[in-house]
mmCIF file of C-alpha atoms in Angstrom:
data_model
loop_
_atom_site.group_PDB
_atom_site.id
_atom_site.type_symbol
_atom_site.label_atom_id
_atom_site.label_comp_id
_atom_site.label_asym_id
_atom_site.label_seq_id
_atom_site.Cartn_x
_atom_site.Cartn_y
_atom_site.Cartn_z
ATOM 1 C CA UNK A 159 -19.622 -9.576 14.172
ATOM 2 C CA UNK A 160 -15.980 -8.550 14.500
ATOM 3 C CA UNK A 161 -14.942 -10.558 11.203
ATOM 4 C CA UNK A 162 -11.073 -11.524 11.227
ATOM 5 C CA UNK A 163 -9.573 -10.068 13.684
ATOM 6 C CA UNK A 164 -5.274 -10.166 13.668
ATOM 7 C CA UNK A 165 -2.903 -9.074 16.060
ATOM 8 C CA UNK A 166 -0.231 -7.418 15.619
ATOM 9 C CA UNK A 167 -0.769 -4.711 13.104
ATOM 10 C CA UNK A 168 2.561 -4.233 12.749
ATOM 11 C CA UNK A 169 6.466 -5.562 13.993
ATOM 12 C CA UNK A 170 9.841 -5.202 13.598
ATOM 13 C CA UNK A 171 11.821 -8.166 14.958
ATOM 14 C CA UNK A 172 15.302 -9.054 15.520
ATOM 15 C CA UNK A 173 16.932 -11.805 13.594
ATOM 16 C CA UNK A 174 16.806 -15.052 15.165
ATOM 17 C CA UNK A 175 13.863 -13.745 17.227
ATOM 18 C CA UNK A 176 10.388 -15.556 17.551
ATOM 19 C CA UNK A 177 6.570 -14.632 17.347
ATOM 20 C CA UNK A 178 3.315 -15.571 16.931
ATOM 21 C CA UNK A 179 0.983 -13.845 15.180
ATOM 22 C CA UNK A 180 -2.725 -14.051 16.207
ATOM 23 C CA UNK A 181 -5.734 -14.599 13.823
ATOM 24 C CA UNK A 182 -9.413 -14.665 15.786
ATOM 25 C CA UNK A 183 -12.414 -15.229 13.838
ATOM 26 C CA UNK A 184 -16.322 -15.045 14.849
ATOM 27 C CA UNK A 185 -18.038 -16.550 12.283
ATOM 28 C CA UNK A 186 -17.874 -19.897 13.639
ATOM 29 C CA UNK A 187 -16.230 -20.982 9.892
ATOM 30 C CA UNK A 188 -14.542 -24.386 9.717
ATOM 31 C CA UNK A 189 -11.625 -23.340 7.585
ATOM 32 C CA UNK A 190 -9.042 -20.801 8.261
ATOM 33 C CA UNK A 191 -5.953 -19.811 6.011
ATOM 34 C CA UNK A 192 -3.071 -18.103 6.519
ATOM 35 C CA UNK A 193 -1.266 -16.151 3.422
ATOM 36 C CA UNK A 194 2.043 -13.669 3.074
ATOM 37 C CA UNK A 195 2.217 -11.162 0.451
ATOM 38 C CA UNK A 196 5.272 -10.125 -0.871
ATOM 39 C CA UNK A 197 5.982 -6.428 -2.715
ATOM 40 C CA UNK A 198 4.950 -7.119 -6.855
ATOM 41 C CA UNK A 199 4.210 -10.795 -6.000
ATOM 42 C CA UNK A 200 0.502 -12.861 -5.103
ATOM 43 C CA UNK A 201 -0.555 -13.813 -2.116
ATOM 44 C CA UNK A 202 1.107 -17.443 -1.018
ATOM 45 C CA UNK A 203 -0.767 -19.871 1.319
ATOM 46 C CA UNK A 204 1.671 -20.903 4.241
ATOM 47 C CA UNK A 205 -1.029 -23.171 6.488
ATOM 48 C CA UNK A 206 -4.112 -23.910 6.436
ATOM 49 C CA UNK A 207 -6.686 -25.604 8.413
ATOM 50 C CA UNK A 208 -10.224 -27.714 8.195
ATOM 51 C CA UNK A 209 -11.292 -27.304 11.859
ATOM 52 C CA UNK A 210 -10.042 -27.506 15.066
ATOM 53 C CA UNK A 211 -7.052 -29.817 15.860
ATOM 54 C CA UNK A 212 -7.135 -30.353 11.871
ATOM 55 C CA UNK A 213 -4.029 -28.472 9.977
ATOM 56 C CA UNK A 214 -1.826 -28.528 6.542
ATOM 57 C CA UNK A 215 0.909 -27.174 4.297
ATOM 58 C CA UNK A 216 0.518 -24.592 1.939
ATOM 59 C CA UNK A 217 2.864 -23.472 -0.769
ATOM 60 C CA UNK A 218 5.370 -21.519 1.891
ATOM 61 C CA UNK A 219 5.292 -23.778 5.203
ATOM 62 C CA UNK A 220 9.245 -23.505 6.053
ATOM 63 C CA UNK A 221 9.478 -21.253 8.860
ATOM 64 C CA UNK A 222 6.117 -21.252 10.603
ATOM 65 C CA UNK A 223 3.780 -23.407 12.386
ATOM 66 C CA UNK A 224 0.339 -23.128 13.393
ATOM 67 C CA UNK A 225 -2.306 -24.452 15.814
ATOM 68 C CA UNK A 226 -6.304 -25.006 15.748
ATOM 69 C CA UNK A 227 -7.210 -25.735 19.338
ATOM 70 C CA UNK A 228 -10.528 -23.734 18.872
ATOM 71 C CA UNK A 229 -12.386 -22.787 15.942
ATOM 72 C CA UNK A 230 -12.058 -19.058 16.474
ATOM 73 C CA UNK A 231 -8.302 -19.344 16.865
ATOM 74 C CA UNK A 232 -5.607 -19.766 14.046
ATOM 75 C CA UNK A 233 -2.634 -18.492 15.559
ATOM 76 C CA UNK A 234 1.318 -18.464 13.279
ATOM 77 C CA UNK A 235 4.504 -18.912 14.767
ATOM 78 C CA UNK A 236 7.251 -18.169 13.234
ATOM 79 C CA UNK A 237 10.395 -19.738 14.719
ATOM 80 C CA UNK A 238 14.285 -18.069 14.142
ATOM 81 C CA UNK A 239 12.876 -15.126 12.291
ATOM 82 C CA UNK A 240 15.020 -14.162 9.034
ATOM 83 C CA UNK A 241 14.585 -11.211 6.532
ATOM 84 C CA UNK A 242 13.167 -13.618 4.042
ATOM 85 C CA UNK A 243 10.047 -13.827 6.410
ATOM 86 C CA UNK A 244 9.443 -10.051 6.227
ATOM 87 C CA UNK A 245 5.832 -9.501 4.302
ATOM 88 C CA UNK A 246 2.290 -9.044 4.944
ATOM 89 C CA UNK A 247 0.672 -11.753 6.362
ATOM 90 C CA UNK A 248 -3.320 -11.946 6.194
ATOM 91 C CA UNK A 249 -5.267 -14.553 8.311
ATOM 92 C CA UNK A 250 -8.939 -15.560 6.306
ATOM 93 C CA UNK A 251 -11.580 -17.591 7.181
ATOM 94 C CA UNK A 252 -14.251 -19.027 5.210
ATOM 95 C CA UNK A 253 -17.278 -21.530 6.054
ATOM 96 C CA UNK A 254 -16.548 -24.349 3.949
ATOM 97 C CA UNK A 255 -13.504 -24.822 1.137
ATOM 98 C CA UNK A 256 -10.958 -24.845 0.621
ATOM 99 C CA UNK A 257 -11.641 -21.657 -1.696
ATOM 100 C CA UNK A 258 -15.359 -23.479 -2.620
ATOM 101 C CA UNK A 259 -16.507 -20.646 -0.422
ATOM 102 C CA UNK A 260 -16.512 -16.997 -0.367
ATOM 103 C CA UNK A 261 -13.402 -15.989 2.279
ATOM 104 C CA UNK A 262 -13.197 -13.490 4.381
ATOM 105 C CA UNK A 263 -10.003 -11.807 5.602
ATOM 106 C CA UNK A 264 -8.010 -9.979 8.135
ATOM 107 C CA UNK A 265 -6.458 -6.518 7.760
ATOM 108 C CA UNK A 266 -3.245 -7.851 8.084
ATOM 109 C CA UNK A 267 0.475 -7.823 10.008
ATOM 110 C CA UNK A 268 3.112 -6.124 8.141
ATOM 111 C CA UNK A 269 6.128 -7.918 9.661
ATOM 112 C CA UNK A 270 9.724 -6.702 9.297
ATOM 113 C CA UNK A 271 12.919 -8.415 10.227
ATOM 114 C CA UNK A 272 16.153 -6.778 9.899
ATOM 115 C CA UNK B 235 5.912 -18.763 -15.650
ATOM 116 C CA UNK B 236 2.650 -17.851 -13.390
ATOM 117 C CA UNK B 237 0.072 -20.441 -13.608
ATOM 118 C CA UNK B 238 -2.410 -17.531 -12.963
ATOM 119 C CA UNK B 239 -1.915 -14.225 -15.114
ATOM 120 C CA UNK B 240 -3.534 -11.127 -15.228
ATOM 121 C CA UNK B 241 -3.699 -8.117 -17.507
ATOM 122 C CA UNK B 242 -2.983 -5.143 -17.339
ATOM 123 C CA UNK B 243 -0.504 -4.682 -14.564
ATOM 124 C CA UNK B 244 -1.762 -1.030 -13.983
ATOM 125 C CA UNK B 245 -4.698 0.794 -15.144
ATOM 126 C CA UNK B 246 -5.350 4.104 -15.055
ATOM 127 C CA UNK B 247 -8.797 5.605 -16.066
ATOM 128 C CA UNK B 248 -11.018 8.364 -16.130
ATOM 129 C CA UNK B 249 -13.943 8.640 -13.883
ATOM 130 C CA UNK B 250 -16.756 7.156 -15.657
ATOM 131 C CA UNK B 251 -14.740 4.749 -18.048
ATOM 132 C CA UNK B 252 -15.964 1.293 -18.295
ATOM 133 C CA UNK B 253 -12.773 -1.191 -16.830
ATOM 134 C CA UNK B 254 -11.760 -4.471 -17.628
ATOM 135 C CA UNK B 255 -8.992 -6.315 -16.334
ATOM 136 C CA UNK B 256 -8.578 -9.762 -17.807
ATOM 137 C CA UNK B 257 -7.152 -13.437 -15.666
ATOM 138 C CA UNK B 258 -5.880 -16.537 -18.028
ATOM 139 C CA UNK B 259 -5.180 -19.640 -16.199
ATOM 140 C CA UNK B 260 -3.008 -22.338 -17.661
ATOM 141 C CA UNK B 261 -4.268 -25.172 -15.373
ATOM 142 C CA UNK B 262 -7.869 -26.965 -14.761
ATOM 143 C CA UNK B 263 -9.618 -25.243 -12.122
ATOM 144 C CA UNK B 264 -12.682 -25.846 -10.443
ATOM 145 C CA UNK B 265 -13.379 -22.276 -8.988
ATOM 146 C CA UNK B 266 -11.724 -18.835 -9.583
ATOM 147 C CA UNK B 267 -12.132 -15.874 -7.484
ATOM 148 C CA UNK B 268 -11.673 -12.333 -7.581
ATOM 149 C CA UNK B 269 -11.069 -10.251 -4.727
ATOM 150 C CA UNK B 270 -10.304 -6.533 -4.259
ATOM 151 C CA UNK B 271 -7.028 -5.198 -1.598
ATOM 152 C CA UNK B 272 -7.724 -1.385 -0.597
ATOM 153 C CA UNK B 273 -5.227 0.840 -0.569
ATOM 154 C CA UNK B 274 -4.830 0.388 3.058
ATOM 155 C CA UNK B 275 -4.415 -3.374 2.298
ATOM 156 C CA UNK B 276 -7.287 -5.017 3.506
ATOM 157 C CA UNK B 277 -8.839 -7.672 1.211
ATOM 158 C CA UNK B 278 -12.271 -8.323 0.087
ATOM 159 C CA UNK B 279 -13.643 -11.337 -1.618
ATOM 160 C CA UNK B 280 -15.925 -9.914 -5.023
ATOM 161 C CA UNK B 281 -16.406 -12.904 -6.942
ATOM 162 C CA UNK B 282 -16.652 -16.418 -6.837
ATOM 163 C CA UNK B 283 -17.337 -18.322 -9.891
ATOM 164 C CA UNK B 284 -17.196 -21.697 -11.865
ATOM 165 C CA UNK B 285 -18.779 -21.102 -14.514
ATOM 166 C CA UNK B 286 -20.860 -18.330 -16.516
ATOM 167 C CA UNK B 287 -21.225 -14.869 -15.392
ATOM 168 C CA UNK B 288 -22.320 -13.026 -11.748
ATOM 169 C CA UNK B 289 -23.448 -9.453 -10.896
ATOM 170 C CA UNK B 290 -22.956 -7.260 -7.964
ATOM 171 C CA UNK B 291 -23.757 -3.711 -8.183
ATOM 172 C CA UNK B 292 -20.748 -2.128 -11.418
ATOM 173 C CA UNK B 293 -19.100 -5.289 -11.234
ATOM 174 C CA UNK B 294 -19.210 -7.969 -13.726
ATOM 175 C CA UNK B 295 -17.250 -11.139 -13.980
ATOM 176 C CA UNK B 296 -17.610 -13.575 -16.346
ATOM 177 C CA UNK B 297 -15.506 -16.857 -17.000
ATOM 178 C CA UNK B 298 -15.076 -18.916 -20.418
ATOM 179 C CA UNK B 299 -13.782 -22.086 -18.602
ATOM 180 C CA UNK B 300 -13.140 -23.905 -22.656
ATOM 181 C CA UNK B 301 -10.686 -20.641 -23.022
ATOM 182 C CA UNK B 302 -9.477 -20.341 -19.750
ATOM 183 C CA UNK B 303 -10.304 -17.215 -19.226
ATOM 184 C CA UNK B 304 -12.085 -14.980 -16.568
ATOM 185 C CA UNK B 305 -12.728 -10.881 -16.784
ATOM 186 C CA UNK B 306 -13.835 -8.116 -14.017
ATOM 187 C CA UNK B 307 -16.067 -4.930 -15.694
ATOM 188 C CA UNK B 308 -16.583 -1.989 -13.674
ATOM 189 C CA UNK B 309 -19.091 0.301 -15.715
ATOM 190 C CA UNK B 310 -19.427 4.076 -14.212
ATOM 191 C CA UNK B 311 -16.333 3.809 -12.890
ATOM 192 C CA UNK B 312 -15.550 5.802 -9.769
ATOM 193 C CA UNK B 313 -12.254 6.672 -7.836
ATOM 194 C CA UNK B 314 -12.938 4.772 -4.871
ATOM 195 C CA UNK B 315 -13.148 1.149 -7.113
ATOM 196 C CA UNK B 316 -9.400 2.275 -6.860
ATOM 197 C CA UNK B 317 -7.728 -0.577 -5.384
ATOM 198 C CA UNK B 318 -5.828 -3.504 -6.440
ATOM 199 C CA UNK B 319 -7.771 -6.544 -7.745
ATOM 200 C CA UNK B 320 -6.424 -10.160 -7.896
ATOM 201 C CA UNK B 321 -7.626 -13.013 -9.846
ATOM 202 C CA UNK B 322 -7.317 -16.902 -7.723
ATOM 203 C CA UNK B 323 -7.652 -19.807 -9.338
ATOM 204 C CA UNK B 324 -8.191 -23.123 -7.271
ATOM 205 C CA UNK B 325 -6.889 -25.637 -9.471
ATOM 206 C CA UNK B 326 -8.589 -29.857 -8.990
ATOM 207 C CA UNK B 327 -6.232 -30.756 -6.838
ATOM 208 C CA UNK B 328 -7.771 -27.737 -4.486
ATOM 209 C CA UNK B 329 -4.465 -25.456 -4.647
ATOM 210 C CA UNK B 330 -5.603 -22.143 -4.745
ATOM 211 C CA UNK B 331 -2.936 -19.905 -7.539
ATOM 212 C CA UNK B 332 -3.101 -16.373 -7.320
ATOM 213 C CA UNK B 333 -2.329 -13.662 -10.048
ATOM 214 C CA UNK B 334 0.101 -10.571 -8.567
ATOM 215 C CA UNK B 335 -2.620 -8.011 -9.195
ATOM 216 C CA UNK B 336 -3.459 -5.407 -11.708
ATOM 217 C CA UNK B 337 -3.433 -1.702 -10.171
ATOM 218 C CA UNK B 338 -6.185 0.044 -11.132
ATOM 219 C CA UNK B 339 -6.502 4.222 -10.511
ATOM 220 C CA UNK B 340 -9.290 6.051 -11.376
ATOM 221 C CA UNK B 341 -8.897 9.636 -11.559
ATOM 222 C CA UNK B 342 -11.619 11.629 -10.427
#
């Protein structure tokens, strides 16, 4: 098994630009999660979702939207990048939850707008 | 004021030195986990408990859920249990809080 798989590793966009991140996981788990992590500061959950066509709002959901068409698939959008969005973000899965389970995560896109 | 705090911030030890790094939650939870980031950032889930204490290998957590209170031990510590390791807390309305981290180094 691959895991959590996440595309890109890294990015540099443009103000006002647009992106989606992709999150891929082969576990077959119901519930996916996406988090940012911010220098000196804990991880925030921005979406996340139960199963396929099934999504909700985390702490941070201004700026970004998300999908479940498949299981495997979690992909985050971000709309009209600004610096504020710059972080880490980490895609996780986990069979049940939320956060009842053991999750497993992605290595992560370190996303920089300027 | 973090719902979810951990002590210390940084740690630096002595190969061999037995480690604890301490999380105190201020809310009701029903789970807490503890998971350990890599220097090259990727994250790894160690712990997941509600109540009592669990085991893997050097590491030891225990939670005190009347003091709200949860500890990781490392005994025999070794320089690669370098890492960063966060404390979550899911609270009963199933928000999950995380703690920023305590840095630990071990110097060989």
């Amino acid at each position: 098994n691959a895991g959590v798989t996440q595309t890109p590793k890294f990015r540099i966009l443009k103000i006002g630009q647009s992106m989606t991140l992709q999150c891929t996981q082969d576990m077959n788990h119901n519930y996916m999660y996406w988090y940012r992590q911010d220098p000196g500061m804990g991880l925030k959950l921005i979406y996340y979702s139960v199963g396929a066509g099934i999504t909700d709002k985390g702490e941070v959901p201004n700026g970004y939207n998300v999908s479940r068409s498949t299981t495997e698939d979690f992909p985050l959008r971000l709309e009209l990048a600004a610096p504020s969005q710059t972080s880490v973000y980490f895609c996780a899965s986990s069979y049940s939850g939320p956060w009842g389970y053991e999750q497993y995560f992605g290595p992560g896109t370190r996303l920089t707008v300027t | 004021k973090n719902e979810v705090e951990q002590s210390p911030q940084n740690l630096t030890a002595q190969e061999g030195e037995f480690i604890t790094i301490n999380c105190s939650y201020s809310v009701g939870i029903s789970a807490l986990h503890w998971l350990q980031q890599h220097p090259g950032g990727g994250i790894v889930s160690l712990f997941m408990l509600s109540s009592g204490k669990k085991k893997h290998g050097r590491l030891i957590a225990t939670i005190n859920i009347q003091e709200k209170h949860s500890s990781l031990h490392i005994t025999a510590s070794h320089p690669r249990d370098s890492a960063v390791y966060i404390c979550a807390a899911m609270n009963r309305d199933d928000k999950i809080i995380f703690g920023k981290g305590t840095r630990l180094h071990i110097l060989p």
